[in-house]
PDB file of C-alpha atoms in Angstrom:
ATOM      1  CA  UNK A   1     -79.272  10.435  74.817  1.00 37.00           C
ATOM      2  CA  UNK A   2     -80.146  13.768  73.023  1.00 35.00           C
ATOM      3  CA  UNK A   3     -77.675  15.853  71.560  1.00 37.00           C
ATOM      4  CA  UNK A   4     -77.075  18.796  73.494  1.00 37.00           C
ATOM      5  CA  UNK A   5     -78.798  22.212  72.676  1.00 32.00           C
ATOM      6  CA  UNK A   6     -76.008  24.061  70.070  1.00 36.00           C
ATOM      7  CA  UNK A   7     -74.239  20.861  70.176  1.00 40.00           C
ATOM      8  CA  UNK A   8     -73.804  21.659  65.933  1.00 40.00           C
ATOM      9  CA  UNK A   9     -72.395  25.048  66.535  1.00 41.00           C
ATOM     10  CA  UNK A  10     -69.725  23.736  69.092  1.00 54.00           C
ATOM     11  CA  UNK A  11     -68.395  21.645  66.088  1.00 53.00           C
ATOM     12  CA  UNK A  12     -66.214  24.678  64.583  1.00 50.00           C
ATOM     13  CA  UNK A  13     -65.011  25.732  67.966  1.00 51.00           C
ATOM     14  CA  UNK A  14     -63.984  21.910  69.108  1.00 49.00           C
ATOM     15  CA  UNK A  15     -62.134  21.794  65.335  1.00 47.00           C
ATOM     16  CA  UNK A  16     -60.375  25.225  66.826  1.00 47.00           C
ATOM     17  CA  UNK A  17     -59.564  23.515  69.741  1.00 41.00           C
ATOM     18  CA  UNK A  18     -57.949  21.071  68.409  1.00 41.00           C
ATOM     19  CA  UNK A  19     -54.360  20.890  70.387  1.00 39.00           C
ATOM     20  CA  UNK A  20     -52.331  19.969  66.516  1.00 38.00           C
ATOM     21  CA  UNK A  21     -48.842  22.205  66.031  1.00 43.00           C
ATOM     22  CA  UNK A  22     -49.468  23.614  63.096  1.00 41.00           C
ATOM     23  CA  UNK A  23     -47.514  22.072  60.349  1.00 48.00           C
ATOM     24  CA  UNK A  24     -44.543  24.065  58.682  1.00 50.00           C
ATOM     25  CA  UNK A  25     -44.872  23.524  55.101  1.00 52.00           C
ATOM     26  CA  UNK A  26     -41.883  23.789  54.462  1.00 88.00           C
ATOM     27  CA  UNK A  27     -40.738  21.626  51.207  1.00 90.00           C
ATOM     28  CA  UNK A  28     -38.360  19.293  53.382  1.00 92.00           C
ATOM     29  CA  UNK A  29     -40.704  18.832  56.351  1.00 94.00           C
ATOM     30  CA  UNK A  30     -43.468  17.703  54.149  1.00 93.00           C
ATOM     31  CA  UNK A  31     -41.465  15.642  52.177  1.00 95.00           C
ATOM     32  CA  UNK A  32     -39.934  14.097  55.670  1.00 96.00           C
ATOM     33  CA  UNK A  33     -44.046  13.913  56.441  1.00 96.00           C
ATOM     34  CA  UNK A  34     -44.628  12.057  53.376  1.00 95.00           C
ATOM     35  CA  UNK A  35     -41.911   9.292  53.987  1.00 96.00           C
ATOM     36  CA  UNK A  36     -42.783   8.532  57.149  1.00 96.00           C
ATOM     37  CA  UNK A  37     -45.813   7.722  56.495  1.00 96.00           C
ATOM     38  CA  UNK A  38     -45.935   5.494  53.653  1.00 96.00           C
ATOM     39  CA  UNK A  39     -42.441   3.690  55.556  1.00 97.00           C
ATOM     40  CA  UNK A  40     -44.638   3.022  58.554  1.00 95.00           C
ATOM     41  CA  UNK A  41     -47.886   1.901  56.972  1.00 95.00           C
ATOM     42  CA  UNK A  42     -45.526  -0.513  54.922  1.00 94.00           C
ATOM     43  CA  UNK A  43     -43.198  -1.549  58.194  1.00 94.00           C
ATOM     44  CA  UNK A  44     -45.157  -0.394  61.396  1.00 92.00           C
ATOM     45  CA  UNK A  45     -43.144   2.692  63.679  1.00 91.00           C
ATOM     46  CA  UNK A  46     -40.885  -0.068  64.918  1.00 91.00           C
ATOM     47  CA  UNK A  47     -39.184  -1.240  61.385  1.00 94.00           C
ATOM     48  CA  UNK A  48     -38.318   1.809  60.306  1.00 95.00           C
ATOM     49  CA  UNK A  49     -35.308   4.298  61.129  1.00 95.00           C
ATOM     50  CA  UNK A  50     -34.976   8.079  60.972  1.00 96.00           C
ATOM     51  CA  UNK A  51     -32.214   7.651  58.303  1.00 95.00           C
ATOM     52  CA  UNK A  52     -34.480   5.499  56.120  1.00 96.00           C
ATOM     53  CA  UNK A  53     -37.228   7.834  56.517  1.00 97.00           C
ATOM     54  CA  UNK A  54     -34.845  10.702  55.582  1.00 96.00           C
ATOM     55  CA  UNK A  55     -33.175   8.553  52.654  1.00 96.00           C
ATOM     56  CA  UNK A  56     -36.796   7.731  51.232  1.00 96.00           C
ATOM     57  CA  UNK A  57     -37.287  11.629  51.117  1.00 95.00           C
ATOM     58  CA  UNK A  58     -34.289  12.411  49.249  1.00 94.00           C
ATOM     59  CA  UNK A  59     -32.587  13.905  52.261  1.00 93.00           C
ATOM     60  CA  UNK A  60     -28.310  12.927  52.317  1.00 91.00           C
ATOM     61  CA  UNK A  61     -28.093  14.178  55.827  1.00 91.00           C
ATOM     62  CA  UNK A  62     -28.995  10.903  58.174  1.00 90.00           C
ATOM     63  CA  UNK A  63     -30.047  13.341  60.613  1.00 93.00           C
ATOM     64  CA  UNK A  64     -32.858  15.375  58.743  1.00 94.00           C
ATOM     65  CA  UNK A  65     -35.581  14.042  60.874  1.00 95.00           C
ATOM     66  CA  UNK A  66     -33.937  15.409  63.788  1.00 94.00           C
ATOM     67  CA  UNK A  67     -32.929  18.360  62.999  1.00 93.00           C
ATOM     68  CA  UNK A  68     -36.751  19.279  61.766  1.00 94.00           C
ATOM     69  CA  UNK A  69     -38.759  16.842  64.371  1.00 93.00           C
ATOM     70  CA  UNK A  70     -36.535  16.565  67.013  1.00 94.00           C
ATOM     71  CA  UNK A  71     -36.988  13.066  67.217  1.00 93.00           C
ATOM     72  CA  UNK A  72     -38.325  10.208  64.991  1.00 92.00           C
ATOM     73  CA  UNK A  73     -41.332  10.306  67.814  1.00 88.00           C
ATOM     74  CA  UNK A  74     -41.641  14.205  66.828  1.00 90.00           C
ATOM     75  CA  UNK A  75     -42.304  13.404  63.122  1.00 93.00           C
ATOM     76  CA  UNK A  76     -44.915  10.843  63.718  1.00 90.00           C
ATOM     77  CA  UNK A  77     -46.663  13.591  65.682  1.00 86.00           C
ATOM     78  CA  UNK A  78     -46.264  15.788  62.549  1.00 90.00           C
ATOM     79  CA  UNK A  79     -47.619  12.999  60.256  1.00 91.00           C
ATOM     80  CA  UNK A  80     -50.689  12.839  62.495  1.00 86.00           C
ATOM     81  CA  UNK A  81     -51.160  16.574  62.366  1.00 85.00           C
ATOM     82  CA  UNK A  82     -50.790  16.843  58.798  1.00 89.00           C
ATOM     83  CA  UNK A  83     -53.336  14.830  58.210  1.00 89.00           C
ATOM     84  CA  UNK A  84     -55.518  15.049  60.821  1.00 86.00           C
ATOM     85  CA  UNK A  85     -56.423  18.601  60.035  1.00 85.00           C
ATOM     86  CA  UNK A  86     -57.724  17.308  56.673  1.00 89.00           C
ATOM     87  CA  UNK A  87     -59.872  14.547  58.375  1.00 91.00           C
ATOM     88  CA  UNK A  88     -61.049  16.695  61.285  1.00 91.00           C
ATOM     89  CA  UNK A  89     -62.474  19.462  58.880  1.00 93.00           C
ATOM     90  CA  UNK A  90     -64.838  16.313  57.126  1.00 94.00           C
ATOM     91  CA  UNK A  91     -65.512  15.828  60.783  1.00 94.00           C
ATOM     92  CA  UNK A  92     -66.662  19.063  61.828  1.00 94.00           C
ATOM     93  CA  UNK A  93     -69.488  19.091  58.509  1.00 95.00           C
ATOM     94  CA  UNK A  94     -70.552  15.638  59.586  1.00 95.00           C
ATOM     95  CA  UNK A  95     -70.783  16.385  63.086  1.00 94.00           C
ATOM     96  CA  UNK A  96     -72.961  19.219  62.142  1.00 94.00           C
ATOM     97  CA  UNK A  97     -75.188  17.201  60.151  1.00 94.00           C
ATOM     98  CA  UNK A  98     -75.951  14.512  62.673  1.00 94.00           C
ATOM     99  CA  UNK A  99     -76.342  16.418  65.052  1.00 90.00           C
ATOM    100  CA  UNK A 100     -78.650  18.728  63.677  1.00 91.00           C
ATOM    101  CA  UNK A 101     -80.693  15.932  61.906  1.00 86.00           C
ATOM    102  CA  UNK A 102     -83.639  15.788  64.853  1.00 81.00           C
ATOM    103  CA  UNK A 103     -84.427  13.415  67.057  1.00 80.00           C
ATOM    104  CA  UNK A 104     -81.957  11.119  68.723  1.00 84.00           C
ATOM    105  CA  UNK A 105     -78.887   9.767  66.253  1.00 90.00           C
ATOM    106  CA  UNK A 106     -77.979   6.223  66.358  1.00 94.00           C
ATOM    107  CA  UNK A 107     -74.555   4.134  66.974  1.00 95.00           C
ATOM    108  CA  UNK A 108     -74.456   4.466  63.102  1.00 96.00           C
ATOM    109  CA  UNK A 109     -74.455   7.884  62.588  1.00 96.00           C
ATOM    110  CA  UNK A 110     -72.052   8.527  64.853  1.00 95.00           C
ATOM    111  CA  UNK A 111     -69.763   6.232  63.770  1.00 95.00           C
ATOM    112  CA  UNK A 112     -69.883   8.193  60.294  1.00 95.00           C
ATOM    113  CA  UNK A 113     -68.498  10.951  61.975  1.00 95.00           C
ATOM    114  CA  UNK A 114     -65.454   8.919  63.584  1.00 93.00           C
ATOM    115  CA  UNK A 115     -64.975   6.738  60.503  1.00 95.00           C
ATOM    116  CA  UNK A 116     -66.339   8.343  57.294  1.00 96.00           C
ATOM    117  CA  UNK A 117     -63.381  10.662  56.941  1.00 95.00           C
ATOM    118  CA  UNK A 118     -60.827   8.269  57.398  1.00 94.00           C
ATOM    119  CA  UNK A 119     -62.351   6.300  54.965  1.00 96.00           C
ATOM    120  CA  UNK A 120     -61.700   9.297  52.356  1.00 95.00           C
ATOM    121  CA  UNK A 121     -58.506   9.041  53.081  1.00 95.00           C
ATOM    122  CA  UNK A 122     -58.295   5.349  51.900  1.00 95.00           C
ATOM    123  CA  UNK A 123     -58.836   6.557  48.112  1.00 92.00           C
ATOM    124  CA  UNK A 124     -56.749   9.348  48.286  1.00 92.00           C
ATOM    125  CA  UNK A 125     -54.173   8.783  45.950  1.00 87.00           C
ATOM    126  CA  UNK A 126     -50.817  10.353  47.925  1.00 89.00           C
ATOM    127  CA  UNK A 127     -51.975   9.134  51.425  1.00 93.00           C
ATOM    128  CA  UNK A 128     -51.298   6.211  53.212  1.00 95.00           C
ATOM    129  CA  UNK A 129     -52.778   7.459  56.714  1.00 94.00           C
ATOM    130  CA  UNK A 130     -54.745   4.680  57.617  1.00 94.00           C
ATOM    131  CA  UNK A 131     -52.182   2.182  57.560  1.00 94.00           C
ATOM    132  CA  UNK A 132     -50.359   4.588  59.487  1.00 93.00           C
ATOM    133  CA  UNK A 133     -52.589   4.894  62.025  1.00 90.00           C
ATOM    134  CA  UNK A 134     -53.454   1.268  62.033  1.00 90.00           C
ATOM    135  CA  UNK A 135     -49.740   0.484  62.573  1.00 90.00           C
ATOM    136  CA  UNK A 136     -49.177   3.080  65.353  1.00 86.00           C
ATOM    137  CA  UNK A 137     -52.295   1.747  66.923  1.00 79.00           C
ATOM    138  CA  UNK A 138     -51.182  -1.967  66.827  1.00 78.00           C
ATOM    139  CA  UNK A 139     -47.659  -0.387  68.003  1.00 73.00           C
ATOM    140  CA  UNK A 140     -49.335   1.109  70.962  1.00 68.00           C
ATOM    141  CA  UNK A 141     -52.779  -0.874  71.223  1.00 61.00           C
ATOM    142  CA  UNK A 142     -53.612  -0.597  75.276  1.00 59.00           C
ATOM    143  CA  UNK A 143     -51.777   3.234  74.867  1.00 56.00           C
ATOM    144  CA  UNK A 144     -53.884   5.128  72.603  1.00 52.00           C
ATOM    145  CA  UNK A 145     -57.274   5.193  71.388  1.00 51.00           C
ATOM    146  CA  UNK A 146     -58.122   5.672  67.522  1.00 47.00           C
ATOM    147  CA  UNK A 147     -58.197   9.469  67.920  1.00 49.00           C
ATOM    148  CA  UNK A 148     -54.790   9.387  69.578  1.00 45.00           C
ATOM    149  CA  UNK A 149     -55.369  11.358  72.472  1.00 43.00           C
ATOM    150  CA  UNK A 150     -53.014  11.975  75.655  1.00 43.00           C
ATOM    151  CA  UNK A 151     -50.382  13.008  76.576  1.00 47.00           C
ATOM    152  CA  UNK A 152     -48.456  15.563  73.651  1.00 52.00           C
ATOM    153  CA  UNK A 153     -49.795  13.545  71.171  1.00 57.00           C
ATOM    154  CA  UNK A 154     -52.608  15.120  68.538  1.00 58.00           C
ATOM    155  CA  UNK A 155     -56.019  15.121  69.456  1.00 72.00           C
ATOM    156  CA  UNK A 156     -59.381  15.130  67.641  1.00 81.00           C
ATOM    157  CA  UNK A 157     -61.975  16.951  69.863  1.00 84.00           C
ATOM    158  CA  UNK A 158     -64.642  15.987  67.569  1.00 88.00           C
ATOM    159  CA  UNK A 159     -63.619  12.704  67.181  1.00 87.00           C
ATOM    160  CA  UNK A 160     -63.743  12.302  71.066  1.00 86.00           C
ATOM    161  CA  UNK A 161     -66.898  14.249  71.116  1.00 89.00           C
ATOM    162  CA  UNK A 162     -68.437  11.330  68.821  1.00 90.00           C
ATOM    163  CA  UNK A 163     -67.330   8.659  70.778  1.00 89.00           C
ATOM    164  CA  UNK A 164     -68.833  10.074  73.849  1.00 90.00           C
ATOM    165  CA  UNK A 165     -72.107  10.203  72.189  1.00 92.00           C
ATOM    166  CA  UNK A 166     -71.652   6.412  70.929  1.00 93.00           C
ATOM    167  CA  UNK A 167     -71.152   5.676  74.541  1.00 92.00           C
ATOM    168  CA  UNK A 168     -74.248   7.807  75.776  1.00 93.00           C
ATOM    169  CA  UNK A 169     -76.577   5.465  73.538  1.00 94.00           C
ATOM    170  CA  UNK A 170     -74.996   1.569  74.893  1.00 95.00           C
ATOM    171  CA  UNK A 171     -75.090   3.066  78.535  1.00 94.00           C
ATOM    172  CA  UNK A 172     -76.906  -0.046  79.051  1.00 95.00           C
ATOM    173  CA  UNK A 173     -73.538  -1.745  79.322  1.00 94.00           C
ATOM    174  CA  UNK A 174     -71.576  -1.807  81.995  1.00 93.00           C
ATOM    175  CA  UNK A 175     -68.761   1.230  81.880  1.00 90.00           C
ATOM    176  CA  UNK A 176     -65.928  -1.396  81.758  1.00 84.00           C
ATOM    177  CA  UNK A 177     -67.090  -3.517  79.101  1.00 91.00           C
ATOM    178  CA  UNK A 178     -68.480  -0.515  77.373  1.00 91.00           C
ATOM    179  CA  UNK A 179     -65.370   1.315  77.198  1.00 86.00           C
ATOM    180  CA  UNK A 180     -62.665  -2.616  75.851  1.00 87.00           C
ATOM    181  CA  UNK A 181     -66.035  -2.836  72.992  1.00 90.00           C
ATOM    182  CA  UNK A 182     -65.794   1.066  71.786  1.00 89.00           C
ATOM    183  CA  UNK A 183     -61.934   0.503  71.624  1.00 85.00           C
ATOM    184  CA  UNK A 184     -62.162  -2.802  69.953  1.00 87.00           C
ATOM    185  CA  UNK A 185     -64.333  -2.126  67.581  1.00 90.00           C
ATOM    186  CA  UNK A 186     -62.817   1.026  66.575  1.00 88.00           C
ATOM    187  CA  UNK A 187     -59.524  -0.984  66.187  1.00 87.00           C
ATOM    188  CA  UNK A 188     -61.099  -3.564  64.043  1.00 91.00           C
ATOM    189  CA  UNK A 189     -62.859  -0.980  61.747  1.00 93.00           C
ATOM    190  CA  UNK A 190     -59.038   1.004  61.145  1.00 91.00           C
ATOM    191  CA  UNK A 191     -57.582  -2.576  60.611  1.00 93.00           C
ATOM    192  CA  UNK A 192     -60.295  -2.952  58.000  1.00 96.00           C
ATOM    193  CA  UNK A 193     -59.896  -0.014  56.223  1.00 96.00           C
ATOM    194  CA  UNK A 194     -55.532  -0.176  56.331  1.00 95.00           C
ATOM    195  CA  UNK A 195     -56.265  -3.893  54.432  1.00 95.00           C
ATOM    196  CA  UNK A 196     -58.585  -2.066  52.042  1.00 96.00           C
ATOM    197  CA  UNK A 197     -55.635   0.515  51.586  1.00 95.00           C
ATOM    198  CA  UNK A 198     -52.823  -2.036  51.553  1.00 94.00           C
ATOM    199  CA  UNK A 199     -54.539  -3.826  48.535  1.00 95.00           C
ATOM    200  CA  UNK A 200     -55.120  -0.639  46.510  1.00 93.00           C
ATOM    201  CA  UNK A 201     -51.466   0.540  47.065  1.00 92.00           C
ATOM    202  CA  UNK A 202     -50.300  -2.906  45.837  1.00 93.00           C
ATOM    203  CA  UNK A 203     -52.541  -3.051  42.788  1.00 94.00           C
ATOM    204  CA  UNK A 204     -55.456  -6.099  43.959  1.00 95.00           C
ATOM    205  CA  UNK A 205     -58.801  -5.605  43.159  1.00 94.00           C
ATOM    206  CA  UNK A 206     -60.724  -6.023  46.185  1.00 92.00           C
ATOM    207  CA  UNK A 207     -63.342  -8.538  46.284  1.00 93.00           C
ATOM    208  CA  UNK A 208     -66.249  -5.348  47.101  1.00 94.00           C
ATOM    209  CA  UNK A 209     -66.587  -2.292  45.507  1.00 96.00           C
ATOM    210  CA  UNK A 210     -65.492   0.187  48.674  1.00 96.00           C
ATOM    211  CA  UNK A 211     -68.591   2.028  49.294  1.00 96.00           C
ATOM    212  CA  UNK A 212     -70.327  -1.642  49.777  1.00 97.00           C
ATOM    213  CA  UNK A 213     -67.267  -2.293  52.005  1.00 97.00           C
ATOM    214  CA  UNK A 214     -67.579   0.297  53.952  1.00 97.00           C
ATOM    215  CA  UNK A 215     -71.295   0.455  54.273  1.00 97.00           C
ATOM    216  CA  UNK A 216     -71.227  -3.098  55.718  1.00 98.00           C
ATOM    217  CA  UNK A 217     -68.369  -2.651  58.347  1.00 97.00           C
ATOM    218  CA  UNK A 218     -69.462   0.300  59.500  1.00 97.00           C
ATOM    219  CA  UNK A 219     -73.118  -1.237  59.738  1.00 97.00           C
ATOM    220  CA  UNK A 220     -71.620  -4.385  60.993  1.00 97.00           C
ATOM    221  CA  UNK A 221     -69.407  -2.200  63.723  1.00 97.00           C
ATOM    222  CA  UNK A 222     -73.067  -0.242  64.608  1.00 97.00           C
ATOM    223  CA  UNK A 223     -74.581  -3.984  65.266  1.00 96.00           C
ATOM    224  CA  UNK A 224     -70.908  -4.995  67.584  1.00 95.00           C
ATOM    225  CA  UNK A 225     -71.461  -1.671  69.702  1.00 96.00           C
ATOM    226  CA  UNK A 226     -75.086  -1.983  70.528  1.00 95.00           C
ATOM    227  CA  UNK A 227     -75.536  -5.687  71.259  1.00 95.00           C
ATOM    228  CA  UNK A 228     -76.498  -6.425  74.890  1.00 94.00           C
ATOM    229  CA  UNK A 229     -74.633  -7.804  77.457  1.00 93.00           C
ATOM    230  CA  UNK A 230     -75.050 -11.622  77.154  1.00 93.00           C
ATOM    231  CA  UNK A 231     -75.830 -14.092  80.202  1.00 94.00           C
ATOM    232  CA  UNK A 232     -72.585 -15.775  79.905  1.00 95.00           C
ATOM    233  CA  UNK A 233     -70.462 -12.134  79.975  1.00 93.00           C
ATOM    234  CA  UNK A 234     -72.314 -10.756  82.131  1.00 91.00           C
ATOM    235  CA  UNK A 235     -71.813 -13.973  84.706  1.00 93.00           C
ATOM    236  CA  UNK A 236     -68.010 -13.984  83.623  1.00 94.00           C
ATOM    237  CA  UNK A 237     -68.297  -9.927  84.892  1.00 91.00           C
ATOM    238  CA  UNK A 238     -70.371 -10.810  88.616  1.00 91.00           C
ATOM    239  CA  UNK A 239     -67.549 -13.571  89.091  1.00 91.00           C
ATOM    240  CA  UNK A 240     -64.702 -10.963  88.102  1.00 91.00           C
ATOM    241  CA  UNK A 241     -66.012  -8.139  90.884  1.00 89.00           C
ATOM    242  CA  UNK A 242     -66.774 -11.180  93.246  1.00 90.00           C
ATOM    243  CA  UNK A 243     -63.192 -11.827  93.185  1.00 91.00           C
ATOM    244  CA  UNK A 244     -61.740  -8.172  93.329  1.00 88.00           C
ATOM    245  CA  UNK A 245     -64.382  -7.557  96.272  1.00 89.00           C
ATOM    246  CA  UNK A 246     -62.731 -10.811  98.135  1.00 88.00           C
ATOM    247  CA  UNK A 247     -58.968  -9.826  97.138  1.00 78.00           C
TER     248      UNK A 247
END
């Protein structure tokens, strides 16, 4: 599939579009922002508790994260926001750049644009948001894809906009297993990068320097997405609509 005429242009205005609540910088919300995520990359959404988060940002009232967030639920939404306006904005200049490159960009490229940024945000020293988002995401695997759209959650047009061009070039699988591979491999590729994170916060040298790391999963990921169909699945797939047909 080519890319859309002015496809590069639209990358600003699906950046503007972006459905985010813009994040009150105010000291005690970001420091509420902060905690929360570093406490849930460590212990995952579910082992953690509003008055831990607030404790871990110096807050002695047990119920600062309601009284800025509204709910524990409401901060996580203003962790992703936080830093999803960051990663979005390395988005938009990749999305640009593929796009704009001629001819008709691979799996791979496009997979730059989804994971490239987040991979940015592995090195950075004060953020922890990919084992946040890797511990939502395990939290709430069948719920919400790696952009975590739906619903009043954040959303990453671009990110979205990416994906639909990775699906575009393996149209030659079937929708449904097309759509489980995209959303497993995704998965796999943030689970990879939170390990990557995970040993840097505790002090390991990792056994690759990260830009061969990262290089090879994302090449790796490419070869996942774009693999045909095999006899057996496809057999397993004719004997799964055979039996919804006769249901």
């Amino acid at each position: 599939m080519k890319p859309e005429t002015g496809v590069a242009k639209d990358s600003k205005s699906m950046q503007d579009s972006n459905t985010l609540r813009p994040v009150d910088g105010s000291k005690t919300r970001l420091l509420l922002i902060s905690a929360a995520e570093k406490l849930v990359a460590e212990n995952g959404p579910e082992g953690v508790s509003s008055r831990q988060i607030a404790a871990a940002a110096g807050q002695t009232n047990n119920y600062a994260v309601q009284y800025h967030f509204g709910s524990k639920e409401g901060l996580l939404d203003a962790v992703f926001a936080h830093r999803l306006q960051r990663v979005d904005a390395v988005r938009a200049e990749l999305f640009d750049t593929v796009s704009s490159s001629g001819g008709e960009p691979s799996v791979r490229r496009w997979l730059d644009v989804l994971l490239l940024p987040l991979a940015d945000e592995v090195t950075a020293p004060e953020s922890r948001y990919v084992g946040f988002l890797a511990r939502v995401f395990l939290y709430r695997f069948n719920e919400i894809p790696l952009w975590f759209g739906g619903g009043e959650r954040p959303i990453s047009p671009i990110a979205i906009r990416a994906a639909e061009m990775i699906r575009a070039q393996i149209s030659y699988v079937p929708e449904a297993v097309r759509n489980r591979r995209i959303h497993v491999v995704l998965a796999q590729c943030l689970l990879a990068l939170a390990s990557f994170e995970q040993q840097l916060a505790n002090g390991e040298t990792p056994d690759l320097p990260f830009d061969v790391f990262v290089t090879d999963l994302l090449d790796t990921a490419a070869q996942g997405l774009a693999t045909p169909l095999s006899e057996a699945t496809a057999s397993a797939l004719r004997a799964h609509e055979t039996r919804m047909e006769t249901s």
